[in-house]
Short mmCIF file of C-alpha atoms (C1' of nucleotides) in Angstrom, two decimals:
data_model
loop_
_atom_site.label_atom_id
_atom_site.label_comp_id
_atom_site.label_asym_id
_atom_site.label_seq_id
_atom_site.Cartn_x
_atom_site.Cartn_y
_atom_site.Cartn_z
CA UNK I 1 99.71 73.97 96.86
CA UNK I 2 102.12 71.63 96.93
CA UNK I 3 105.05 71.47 94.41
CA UNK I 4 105.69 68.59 92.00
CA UNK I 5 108.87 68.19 93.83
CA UNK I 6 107.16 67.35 97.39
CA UNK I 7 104.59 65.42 95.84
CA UNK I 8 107.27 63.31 94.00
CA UNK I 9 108.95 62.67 96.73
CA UNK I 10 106.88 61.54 99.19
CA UNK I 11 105.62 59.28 96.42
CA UNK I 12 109.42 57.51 95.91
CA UNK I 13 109.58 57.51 99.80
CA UNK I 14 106.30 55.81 100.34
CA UNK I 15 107.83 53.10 96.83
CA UNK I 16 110.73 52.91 99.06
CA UNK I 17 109.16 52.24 102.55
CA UNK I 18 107.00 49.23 100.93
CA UNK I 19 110.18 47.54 100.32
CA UNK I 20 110.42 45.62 102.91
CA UNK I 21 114.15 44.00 102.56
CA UNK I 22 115.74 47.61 102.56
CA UNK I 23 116.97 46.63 98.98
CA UNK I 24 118.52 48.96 96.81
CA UNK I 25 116.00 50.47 94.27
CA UNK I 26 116.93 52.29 91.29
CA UNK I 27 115.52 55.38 90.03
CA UNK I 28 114.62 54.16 86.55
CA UNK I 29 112.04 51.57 88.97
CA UNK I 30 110.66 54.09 91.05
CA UNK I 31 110.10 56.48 87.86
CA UNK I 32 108.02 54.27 85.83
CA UNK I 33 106.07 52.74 88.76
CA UNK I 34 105.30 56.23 89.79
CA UNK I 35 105.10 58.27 86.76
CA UNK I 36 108.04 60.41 87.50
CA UNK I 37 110.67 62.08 85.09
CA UNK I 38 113.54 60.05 85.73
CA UNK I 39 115.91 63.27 85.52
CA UNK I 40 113.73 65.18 88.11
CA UNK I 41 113.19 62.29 90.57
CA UNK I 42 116.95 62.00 89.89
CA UNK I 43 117.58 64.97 91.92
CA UNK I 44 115.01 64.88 94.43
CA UNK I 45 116.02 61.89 95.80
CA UNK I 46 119.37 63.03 95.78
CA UNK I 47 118.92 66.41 97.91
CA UNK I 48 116.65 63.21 100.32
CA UNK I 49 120.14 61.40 100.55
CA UNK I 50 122.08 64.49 101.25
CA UNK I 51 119.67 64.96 103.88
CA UNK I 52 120.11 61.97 105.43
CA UNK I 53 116.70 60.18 104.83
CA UNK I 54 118.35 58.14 101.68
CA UNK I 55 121.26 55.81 101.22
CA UNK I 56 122.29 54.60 98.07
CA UNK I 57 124.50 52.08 96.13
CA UNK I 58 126.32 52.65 92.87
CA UNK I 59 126.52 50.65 89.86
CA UNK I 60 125.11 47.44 89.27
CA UNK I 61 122.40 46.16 92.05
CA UNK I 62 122.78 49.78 92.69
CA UNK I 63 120.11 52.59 93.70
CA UNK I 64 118.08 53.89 96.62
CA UNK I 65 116.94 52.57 100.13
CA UNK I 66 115.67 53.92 103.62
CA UNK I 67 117.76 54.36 106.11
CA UNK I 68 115.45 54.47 109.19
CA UNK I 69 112.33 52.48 109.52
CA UNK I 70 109.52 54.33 107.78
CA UNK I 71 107.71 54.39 111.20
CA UNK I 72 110.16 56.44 112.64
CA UNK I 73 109.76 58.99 110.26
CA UNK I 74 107.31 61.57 110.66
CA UNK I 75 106.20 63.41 107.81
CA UNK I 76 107.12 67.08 109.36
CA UNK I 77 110.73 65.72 108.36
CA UNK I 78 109.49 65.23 104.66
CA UNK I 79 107.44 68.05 104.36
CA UNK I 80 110.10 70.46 106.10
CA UNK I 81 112.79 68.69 103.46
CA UNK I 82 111.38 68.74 100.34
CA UNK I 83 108.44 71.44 101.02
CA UNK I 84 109.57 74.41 103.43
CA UNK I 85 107.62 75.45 105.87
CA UNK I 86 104.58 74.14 107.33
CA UNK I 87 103.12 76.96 108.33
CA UNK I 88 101.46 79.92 105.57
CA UNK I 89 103.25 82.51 106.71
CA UNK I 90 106.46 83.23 108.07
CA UNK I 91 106.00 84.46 111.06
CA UNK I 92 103.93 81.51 112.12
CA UNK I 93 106.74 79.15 111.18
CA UNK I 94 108.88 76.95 113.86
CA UNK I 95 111.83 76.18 111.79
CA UNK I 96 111.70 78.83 109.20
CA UNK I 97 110.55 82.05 111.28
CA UNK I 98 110.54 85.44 109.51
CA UNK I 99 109.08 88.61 110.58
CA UNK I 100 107.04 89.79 108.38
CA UNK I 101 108.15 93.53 106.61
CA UNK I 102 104.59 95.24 106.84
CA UNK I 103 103.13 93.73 110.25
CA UNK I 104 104.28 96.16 113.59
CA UNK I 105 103.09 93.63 116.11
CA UNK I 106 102.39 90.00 115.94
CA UNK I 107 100.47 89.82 118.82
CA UNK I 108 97.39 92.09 117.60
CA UNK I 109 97.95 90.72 113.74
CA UNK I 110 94.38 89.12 112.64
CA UNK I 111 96.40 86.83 109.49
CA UNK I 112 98.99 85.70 112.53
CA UNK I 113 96.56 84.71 114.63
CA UNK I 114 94.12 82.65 112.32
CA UNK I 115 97.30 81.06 110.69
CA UNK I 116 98.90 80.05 113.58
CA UNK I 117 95.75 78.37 114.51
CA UNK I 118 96.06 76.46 110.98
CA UNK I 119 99.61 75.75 111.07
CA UNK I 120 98.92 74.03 115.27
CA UNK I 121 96.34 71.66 113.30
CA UNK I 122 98.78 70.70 110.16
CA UNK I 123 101.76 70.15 112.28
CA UNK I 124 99.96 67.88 114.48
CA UNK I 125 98.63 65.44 111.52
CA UNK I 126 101.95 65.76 109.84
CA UNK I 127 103.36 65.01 113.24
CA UNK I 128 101.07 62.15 114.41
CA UNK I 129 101.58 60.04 110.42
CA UNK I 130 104.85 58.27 109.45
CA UNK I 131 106.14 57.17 106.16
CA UNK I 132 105.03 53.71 107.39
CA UNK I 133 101.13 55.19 107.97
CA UNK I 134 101.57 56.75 104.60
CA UNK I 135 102.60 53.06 103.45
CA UNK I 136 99.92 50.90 104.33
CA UNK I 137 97.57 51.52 101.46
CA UNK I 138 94.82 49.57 103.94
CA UNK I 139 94.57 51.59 106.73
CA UNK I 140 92.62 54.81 106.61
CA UNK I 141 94.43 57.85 107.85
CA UNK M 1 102.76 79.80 102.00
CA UNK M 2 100.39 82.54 101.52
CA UNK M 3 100.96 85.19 98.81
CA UNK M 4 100.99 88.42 99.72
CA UNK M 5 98.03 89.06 97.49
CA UNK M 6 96.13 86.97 99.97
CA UNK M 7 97.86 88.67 103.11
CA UNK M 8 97.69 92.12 102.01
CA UNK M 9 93.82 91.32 101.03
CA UNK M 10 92.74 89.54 104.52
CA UNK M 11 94.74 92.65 106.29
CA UNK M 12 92.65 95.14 104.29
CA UNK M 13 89.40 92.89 104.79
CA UNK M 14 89.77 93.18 108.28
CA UNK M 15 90.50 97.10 108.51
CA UNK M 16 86.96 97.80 106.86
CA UNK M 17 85.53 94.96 108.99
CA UNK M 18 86.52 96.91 111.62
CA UNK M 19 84.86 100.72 110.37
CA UNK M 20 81.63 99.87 112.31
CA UNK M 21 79.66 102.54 110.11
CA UNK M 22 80.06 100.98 106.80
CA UNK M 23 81.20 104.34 105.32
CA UNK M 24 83.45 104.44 102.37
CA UNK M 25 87.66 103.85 103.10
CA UNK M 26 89.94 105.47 100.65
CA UNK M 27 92.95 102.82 99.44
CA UNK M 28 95.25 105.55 100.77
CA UNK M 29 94.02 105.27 104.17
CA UNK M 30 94.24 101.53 103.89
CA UNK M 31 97.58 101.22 102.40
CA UNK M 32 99.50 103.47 104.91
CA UNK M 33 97.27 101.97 108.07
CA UNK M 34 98.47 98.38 106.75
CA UNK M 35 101.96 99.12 105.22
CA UNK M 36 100.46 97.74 101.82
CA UNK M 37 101.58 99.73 98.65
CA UNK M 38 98.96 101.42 97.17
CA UNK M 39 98.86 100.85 93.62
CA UNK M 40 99.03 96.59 94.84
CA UNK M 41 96.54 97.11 96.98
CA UNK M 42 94.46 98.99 94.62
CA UNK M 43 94.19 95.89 92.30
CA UNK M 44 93.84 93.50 95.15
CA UNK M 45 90.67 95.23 96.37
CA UNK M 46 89.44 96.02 92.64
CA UNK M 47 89.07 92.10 92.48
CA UNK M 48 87.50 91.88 95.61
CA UNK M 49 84.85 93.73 94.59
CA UNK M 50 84.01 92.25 91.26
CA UNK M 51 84.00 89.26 93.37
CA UNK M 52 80.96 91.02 95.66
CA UNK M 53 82.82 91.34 98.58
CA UNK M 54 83.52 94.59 98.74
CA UNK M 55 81.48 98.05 97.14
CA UNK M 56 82.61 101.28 95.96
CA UNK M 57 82.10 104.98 95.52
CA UNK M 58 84.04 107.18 93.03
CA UNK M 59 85.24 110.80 93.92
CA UNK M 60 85.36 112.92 96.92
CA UNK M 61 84.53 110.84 100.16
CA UNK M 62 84.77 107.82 98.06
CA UNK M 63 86.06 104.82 99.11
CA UNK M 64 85.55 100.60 99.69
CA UNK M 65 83.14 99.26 102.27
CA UNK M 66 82.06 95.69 103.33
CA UNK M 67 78.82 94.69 101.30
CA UNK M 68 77.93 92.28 103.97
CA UNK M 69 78.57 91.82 107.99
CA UNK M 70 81.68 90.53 108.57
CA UNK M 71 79.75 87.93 110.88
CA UNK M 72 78.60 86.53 107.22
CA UNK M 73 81.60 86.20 105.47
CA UNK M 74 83.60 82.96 106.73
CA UNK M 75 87.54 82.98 105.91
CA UNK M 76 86.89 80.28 103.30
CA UNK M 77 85.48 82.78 100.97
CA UNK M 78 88.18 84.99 101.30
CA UNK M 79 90.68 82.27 101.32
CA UNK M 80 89.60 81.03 98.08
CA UNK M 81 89.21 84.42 96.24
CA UNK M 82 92.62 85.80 97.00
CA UNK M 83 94.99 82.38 97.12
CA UNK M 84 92.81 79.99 95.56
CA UNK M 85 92.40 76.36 96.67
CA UNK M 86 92.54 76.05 100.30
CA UNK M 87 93.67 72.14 99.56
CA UNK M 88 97.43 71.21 99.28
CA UNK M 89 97.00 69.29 96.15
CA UNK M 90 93.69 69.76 93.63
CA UNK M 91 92.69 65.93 93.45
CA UNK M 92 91.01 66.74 96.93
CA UNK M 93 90.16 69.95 96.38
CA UNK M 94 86.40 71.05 96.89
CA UNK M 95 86.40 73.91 94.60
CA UNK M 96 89.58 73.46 92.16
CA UNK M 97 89.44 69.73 91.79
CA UNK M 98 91.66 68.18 89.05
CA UNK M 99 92.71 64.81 87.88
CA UNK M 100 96.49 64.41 89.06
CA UNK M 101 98.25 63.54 86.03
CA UNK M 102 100.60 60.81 87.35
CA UNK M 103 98.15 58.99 89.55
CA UNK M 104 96.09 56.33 88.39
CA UNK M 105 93.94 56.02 91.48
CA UNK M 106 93.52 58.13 93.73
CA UNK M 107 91.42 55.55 96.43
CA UNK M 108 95.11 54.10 96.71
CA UNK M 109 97.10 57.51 96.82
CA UNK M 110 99.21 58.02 99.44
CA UNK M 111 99.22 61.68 98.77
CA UNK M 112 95.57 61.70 97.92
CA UNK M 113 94.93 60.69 101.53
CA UNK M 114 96.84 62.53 103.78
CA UNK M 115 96.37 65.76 102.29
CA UNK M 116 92.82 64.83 102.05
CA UNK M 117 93.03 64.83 105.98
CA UNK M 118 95.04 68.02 106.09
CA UNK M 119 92.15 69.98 103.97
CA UNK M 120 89.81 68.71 106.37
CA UNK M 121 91.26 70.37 108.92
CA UNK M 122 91.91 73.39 107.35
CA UNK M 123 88.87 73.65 105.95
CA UNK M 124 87.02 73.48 108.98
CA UNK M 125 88.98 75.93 111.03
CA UNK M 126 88.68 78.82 107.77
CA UNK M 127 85.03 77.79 108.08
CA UNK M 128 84.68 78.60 111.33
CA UNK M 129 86.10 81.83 111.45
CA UNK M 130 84.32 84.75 110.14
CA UNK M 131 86.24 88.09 109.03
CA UNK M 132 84.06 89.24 112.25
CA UNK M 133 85.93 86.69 114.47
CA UNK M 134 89.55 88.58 112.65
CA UNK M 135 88.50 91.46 113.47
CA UNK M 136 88.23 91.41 117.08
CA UNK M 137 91.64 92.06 118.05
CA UNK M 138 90.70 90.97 121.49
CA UNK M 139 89.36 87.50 121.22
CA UNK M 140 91.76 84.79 120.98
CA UNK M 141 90.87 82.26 117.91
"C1'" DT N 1 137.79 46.78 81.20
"C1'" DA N 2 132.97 47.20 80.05
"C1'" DT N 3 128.77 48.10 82.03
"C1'" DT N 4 125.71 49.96 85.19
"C1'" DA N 5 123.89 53.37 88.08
"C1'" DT N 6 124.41 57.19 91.08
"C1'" DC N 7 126.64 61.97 91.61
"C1'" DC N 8 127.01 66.74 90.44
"C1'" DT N 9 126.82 71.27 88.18
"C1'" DA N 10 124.67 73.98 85.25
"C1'" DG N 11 121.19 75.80 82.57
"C1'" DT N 12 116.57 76.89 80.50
"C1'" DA N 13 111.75 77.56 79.23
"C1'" DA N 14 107.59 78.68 81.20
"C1'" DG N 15 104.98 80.39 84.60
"C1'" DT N 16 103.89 83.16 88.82
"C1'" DC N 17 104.43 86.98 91.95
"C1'" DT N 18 104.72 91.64 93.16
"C1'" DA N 19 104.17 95.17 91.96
"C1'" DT N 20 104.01 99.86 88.68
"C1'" DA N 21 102.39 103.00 84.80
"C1'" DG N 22 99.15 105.69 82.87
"C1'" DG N 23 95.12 107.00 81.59
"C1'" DA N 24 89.56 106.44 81.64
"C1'" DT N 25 85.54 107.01 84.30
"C1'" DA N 26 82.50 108.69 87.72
"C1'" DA N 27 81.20 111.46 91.79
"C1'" DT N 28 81.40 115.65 94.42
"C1'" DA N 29 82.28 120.62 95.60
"C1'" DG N 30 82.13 125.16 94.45
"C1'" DC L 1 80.65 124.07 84.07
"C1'" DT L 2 85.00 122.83 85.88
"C1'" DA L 3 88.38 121.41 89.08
"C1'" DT L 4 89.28 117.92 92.20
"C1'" DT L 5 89.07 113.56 94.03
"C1'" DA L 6 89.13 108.71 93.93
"C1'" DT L 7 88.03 104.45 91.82
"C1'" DC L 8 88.35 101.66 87.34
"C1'" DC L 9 90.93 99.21 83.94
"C1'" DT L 10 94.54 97.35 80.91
"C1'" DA L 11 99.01 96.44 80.17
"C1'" DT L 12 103.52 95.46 81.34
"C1'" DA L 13 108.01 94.49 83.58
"C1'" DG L 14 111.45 92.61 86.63
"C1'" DA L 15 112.44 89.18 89.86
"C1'" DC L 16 111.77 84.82 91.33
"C1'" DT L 17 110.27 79.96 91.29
"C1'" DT L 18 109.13 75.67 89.18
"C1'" DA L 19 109.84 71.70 86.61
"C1'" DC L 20 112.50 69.91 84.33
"C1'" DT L 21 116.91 68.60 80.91
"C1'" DA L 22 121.94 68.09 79.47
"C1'" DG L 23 126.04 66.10 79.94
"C1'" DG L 24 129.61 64.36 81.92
"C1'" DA L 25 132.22 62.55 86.53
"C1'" DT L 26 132.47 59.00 89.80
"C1'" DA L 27 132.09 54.60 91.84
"C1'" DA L 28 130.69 49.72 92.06
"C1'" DT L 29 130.09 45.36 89.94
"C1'" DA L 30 130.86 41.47 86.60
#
DNA sequence: TATTATCCTAGTAAGTCTATAGGATAATAG
DNA sequence: CTATTATCCTATAGACTTACTAGGATAATA
């Protein structure tokens, strides 16, 4: 399952990515159109700024805004940012690999084998949709 | 990610798929074969059985067997029992649908769609393996 | 200088996860 | 019958994570 945190802020991504002038948008906006504690969204779109998906402006006129074009950014980036892992288990995982404590060999584990299987399919959709697919309320995925 | 509730319980799964008499395992035998403490697993395969996956003798040669061929029991079923919904977020799950609090309409949810596509996937691939297919350590999914 | 809005650290209540404890129950062996 | 074996069952505890909230610092604008 996915936590409140990831599904937050894909939400203020996709608010942000419909604004087409790459206008500042303040959190108090986003959080209302979207539902969103302002406090919580408050930091998640912080940790997206210190991860270089955000800019943002101070004080009056102030707020949030893109800095690539939402078709350039695929939604492994968000997931990987605000989620973790793709993958369901560790040692299945590209960018977060851990071995796991109980398994002697990953080559004859059943669980690594189905789940890598899984994680090849995610990554691919997640690979294959941008911010901008994720945008266009029109188009079916 | 996978807890290791559902781990522990798809490794153990597959060890008595893999007794091709359906005699009785002991948990011991289970939880040194699979590195799985004992007492965790112990409660792990308690609920599989009240879930009628698994049966069970008491005492002296007692142990947990398979109720049904593992040809018959697709990873959905097991996925769900141990971890739950196999969906990323519950307004597209099959099984553990709810209402996302936030979201007014979910026809026009970003979210809603995406993951909608991911649990497709997913779904299909979990469907299409059986704890027979996990079992074969030979056979690449 | 007043106002606005982000920046930043810290904390907290509630829930979940990963077990463990300890005894009750049932089956078998002798 | 009784000792042994192994599951059954409830309860609990410590660690961790989640979903926020508090409160002030900083910077930009008017």
């Amino acid at each position: 399952m996915l936590s409140k945190k990831t599904k937050y802020g894909i939400k203020a991504l996709v608010h942000l990515a419909r604004q087409e002038d790459r206008m500042p948008v303040q959190i108090s906006t986003i959080s209302k159109s979207e539902n969103i504690s302002q406090k919580f969204l408050e930091s998640i779109l912080l940790t997206l700024k210190k991860n270089g998906l955000l800019g943002s402006k101070k004080g009056k006129g102030g707020g949030y805004y893109l800095l690539k074009n939402p078709k350039e950014i695929p939604m492994t980036t968000v997931m990987r940012l605000l989620e973790g892992p793709i993958a369901m288990v560790p040692c299945v995982s590209l960018n977060f690999y851990e071995k796991c404590a109980d398994c002697p060999d990953e080559d004859t584990c059943a669980v690594n084998k189905i789940m890598l299987k899984v994680r090849d399919n995610t990554l691919e959709i997640f690979r294959n949709t941008s911010l901008a697919d994720l945008s266009n309320s029109k188009v079916t995925l």
